[in-house]
Amino acid sequence: GAVLAVRAVFPRPVPLARALADLERPRRPLADLDSTSPTPGMADRIGRAVVRVVESTGLVDLGGLRRRLRTLDKPIEAHAFEKLLGGVAGFLLPVVFALTVTAAGVSISPAAIAIASVVLALAGFMYPDLGLSEQIERRRRDFRHSLSAYLDLVTIILAGGGGLETALQTSADLGDGWAFSE
């Protein structure tokens, strides 16, 4: 905890390439924000704070995780919030259970509660990562299948006498799903 606090107060300098990439990222103008558009919620703010703290420690490289999550169109902030929420829920579950059982008149060893809290907190923290590789592989497989269908459509339209630009645009319009919109 002390190391995290010191690293949060004195963060590592941001590499120039990353700072320039952040400047190039398109931003939504404030005029586009109206009462019907979604605004960043508490989960997004907490996720951003967790990512900043983890990056400031320098112990974890989040670049690889960002690339993997980009495949799923899932922001790293949402993933960080899920991990934090899972860890906190896993930690509190045995405590709430122990309080309920103690209120009923049964005593439980504090050591057992502490061990269960730590184990379930680690399990809750790791839970969002369990199916991540499988989801990414499924998404890549779906993309390959959609790309194959797209190329088949392009070939058919070109063989039918359509122009190249028409074949590409019409094939993209005929398909549905995230891969065709990409």
Short mmCIF file of C-alpha atoms in Angstrom, two decimals:
data_model
loop_
_atom_site.label_atom_id
_atom_site.label_comp_id
_atom_site.label_asym_id
_atom_site.label_seq_id
_atom_site.Cartn_x
_atom_site.Cartn_y
_atom_site.Cartn_z
CA GLY A 1 0.00 0.00 0.00
CA ALA A 2 2.81 2.38 0.85
CA VAL A 3 4.54 1.72 -2.47
CA LEU A 4 1.29 2.41 -4.34
CA ALA A 5 0.74 5.63 -2.41
CA VAL A 6 4.28 6.88 -3.11
CA ARG A 7 4.04 5.92 -6.81
CA ALA A 8 0.65 7.66 -7.08
CA VAL A 9 2.09 10.87 -5.59
CA PHE A 10 5.23 10.70 -7.75
CA PRO A 11 4.08 9.04 -11.01
CA ARG A 12 6.48 7.91 -13.70
CA PRO A 13 6.87 10.27 -16.64
CA VAL A 14 4.64 9.50 -19.61
CA PRO A 15 6.57 8.36 -22.73
CA LEU A 16 6.45 10.91 -25.53
CA ALA A 17 4.93 8.47 -28.03
CA ARG A 18 2.02 7.74 -25.69
CA ALA A 19 1.45 11.43 -24.94
CA LEU A 20 1.33 12.20 -28.67
CA ALA A 21 -1.03 9.27 -29.27
CA ASP A 22 -3.35 10.62 -26.56
CA LEU A 23 -3.35 14.00 -28.29
CA GLU A 24 -4.23 12.40 -31.64
CA ARG A 25 -7.15 10.44 -30.21
CA PRO A 26 -10.46 11.97 -31.35
CA ARG A 27 -12.46 13.61 -28.60
CA ARG A 28 -16.17 14.27 -28.50
CA PRO A 29 -16.97 17.99 -28.37
CA LEU A 30 -18.95 19.26 -25.40
CA ALA A 31 -21.71 20.41 -27.74
CA ASP A 32 -22.40 16.76 -28.60
CA LEU A 33 -23.17 15.99 -24.97
CA ASP A 34 -26.86 16.39 -24.30
CA SER A 35 -29.22 14.96 -21.71
CA THR A 36 -29.86 11.81 -23.76
CA SER A 37 -26.22 10.92 -24.45
CA PRO A 38 -24.39 8.67 -22.03
CA THR A 39 -21.98 10.42 -19.73
CA PRO A 40 -19.12 8.73 -17.90
CA GLY A 41 -20.47 7.04 -14.83
CA MET A 42 -18.93 6.18 -11.52
CA ALA A 43 -17.70 2.81 -12.84
CA ASP A 44 -15.77 4.54 -15.64
CA ARG A 45 -14.21 7.07 -13.25
CA ILE A 46 -13.21 4.35 -10.80
CA GLY A 47 -11.80 2.24 -13.64
CA ARG A 48 -9.72 5.18 -14.89
CA ALA A 49 -8.40 5.79 -11.38
CA VAL A 50 -7.43 2.13 -10.99
CA VAL A 51 -5.65 2.14 -14.36
CA ARG A 52 -3.75 5.33 -13.42
CA VAL A 53 -2.61 3.84 -10.11
CA VAL A 54 -1.52 0.56 -11.73
CA GLU A 55 0.35 2.40 -14.50
CA SER A 56 2.04 4.71 -11.99
CA THR A 57 3.55 1.77 -10.13
CA GLY A 58 5.40 0.61 -13.22
CA LEU A 59 5.01 -3.01 -12.10
CA VAL A 60 2.54 -4.00 -14.83
CA ASP A 61 2.65 -3.29 -18.55
CA LEU A 62 -0.92 -2.68 -19.66
CA GLY A 63 -0.09 -2.43 -23.37
CA GLY A 64 -0.65 -6.12 -24.05
CA LEU A 65 -3.91 -6.13 -22.11
CA ARG A 66 -5.08 -3.02 -23.99
CA ARG A 67 -4.44 -4.78 -27.33
CA ARG A 68 -6.32 -7.88 -26.21
CA LEU A 69 -9.27 -5.89 -24.93
CA ARG A 70 -9.36 -3.80 -28.11
CA THR A 71 -10.25 -7.01 -29.94
CA LEU A 72 -13.38 -7.22 -27.78
CA ASP A 73 -14.15 -3.48 -28.02
CA LYS A 74 -13.88 -3.38 -24.24
CA PRO A 75 -12.15 -0.43 -22.59
CA ILE A 76 -9.42 -1.25 -20.11
CA GLU A 77 -11.17 0.95 -17.57
CA ALA A 78 -14.24 -1.32 -17.63
CA HIS A 79 -12.03 -4.39 -17.21
CA ALA A 80 -10.18 -2.77 -14.30
CA PHE A 81 -13.47 -1.89 -12.63
CA GLU A 82 -14.71 -5.48 -13.03
CA LYS A 83 -11.51 -6.79 -11.45
CA LEU A 84 -11.74 -4.32 -8.57
CA LEU A 85 -15.42 -5.07 -8.01
CA GLY A 86 -14.76 -8.82 -8.05
CA GLY A 87 -11.95 -8.46 -5.52
CA VAL A 88 -13.98 -6.30 -3.16
CA ALA A 89 -17.04 -8.56 -3.44
CA GLY A 90 -14.90 -11.63 -2.83
CA PHE A 91 -13.36 -9.99 0.23
CA LEU A 92 -16.68 -8.85 1.71
CA LEU A 93 -18.63 -12.07 1.11
CA PRO A 94 -17.05 -14.06 3.99
CA VAL A 95 -17.24 -11.02 6.28
CA VAL A 96 -20.97 -10.57 5.65
CA PHE A 97 -21.51 -14.30 6.04
CA ALA A 98 -19.60 -14.29 9.34
CA LEU A 99 -21.61 -11.31 10.63
CA THR A 100 -24.86 -13.05 9.72
CA VAL A 101 -23.84 -16.32 11.35
CA THR A 102 -22.51 -14.51 14.42
CA ALA A 103 -25.81 -12.65 14.75
CA ALA A 104 -27.51 -16.06 14.77
CA GLY A 105 -25.35 -17.10 17.73
CA VAL A 106 -22.70 -19.26 16.04
CA SER A 107 -19.07 -18.27 16.49
CA ILE A 108 -16.55 -18.50 13.66
CA SER A 109 -12.79 -18.27 13.92
CA PRO A 110 -11.48 -14.85 12.79
CA ALA A 111 -8.55 -16.60 11.12
CA ALA A 112 -10.93 -18.65 8.97
CA ILE A 113 -12.78 -15.49 7.99
CA ALA A 114 -9.53 -13.73 7.09
CA ILE A 115 -8.26 -16.67 5.03
CA ALA A 116 -11.60 -17.04 3.22
CA SER A 117 -11.68 -13.28 2.55
CA VAL A 118 -8.20 -13.26 1.03
CA VAL A 119 -8.82 -16.37 -1.08
CA LEU A 120 -12.18 -15.13 -2.38
CA ALA A 121 -10.77 -11.65 -3.01
CA LEU A 122 -8.04 -13.16 -5.19
CA ALA A 123 -10.57 -15.38 -6.95
CA GLY A 124 -12.90 -12.42 -7.56
CA PHE A 125 -10.01 -10.33 -8.83
CA MET A 126 -8.91 -13.02 -11.28
CA TYR A 127 -12.43 -13.98 -12.45
CA PRO A 128 -12.73 -11.39 -15.28
CA ASP A 129 -9.54 -12.80 -16.86
CA LEU A 130 -10.73 -16.42 -16.96
CA GLY A 131 -12.79 -16.33 -20.14
CA LEU A 132 -10.90 -13.47 -21.79
CA SER A 133 -8.68 -15.60 -24.04
CA GLU A 134 -11.64 -17.71 -25.13
CA GLN A 135 -13.74 -14.62 -25.93
CA ILE A 136 -10.90 -13.11 -27.92
CA GLU A 137 -10.36 -16.31 -29.90
CA ARG A 138 -14.11 -16.58 -30.61
CA ARG A 139 -14.19 -12.95 -31.76
CA ARG A 140 -11.19 -13.52 -34.06
CA ARG A 141 -12.77 -16.69 -35.46
CA ASP A 142 -16.00 -14.78 -36.14
CA PHE A 143 -14.03 -12.04 -37.85
CA ARG A 144 -12.21 -14.55 -40.08
CA HIS A 145 -15.54 -16.11 -41.03
CA SER A 146 -17.06 -12.69 -41.81
CA LEU A 147 -13.99 -11.65 -43.78
CA SER A 148 -14.24 -14.81 -45.85
CA ALA A 149 -17.92 -14.11 -46.58
CA TYR A 150 -17.08 -10.50 -47.45
CA LEU A 151 -14.38 -11.57 -49.89
CA ASP A 152 -16.75 -14.13 -51.44
CA LEU A 153 -19.32 -11.37 -51.98
CA VAL A 154 -16.68 -9.10 -53.52
CA THR A 155 -15.63 -11.88 -55.88
CA ILE A 156 -19.22 -12.58 -56.93
CA ILE A 157 -19.95 -8.90 -57.64
CA LEU A 158 -16.69 -8.49 -59.57
CA ALA A 159 -17.47 -11.61 -61.59
CA GLY A 160 -20.90 -10.18 -62.34
CA GLY A 161 -19.37 -7.12 -63.95
CA GLY A 162 -19.44 -4.68 -61.06
CA GLY A 163 -16.63 -2.24 -60.51
CA LEU A 164 -14.09 -2.59 -57.74
CA GLU A 165 -15.38 0.27 -55.60
CA THR A 166 -18.98 -0.87 -56.05
CA ALA A 167 -18.06 -4.44 -55.16
CA LEU A 168 -16.29 -3.40 -51.96
CA GLN A 169 -19.04 -1.02 -50.79
CA THR A 170 -21.98 -3.25 -51.73
CA SER A 171 -20.39 -6.27 -50.05
CA ALA A 172 -19.89 -4.32 -46.83
CA ASP A 173 -23.49 -3.06 -46.97
CA LEU A 174 -24.91 -6.56 -47.53
CA GLY A 175 -23.31 -8.06 -44.43
CA ASP A 176 -24.39 -7.44 -40.88
CA GLY A 177 -22.58 -7.54 -37.57
CA TRP A 178 -19.57 -5.84 -36.12
CA ALA A 179 -17.09 -7.39 -38.56
CA PHE A 180 -18.85 -6.00 -41.62
CA SER A 181 -19.08 -2.57 -40.03
CA GLU A 182 -15.33 -2.73 -39.44
#
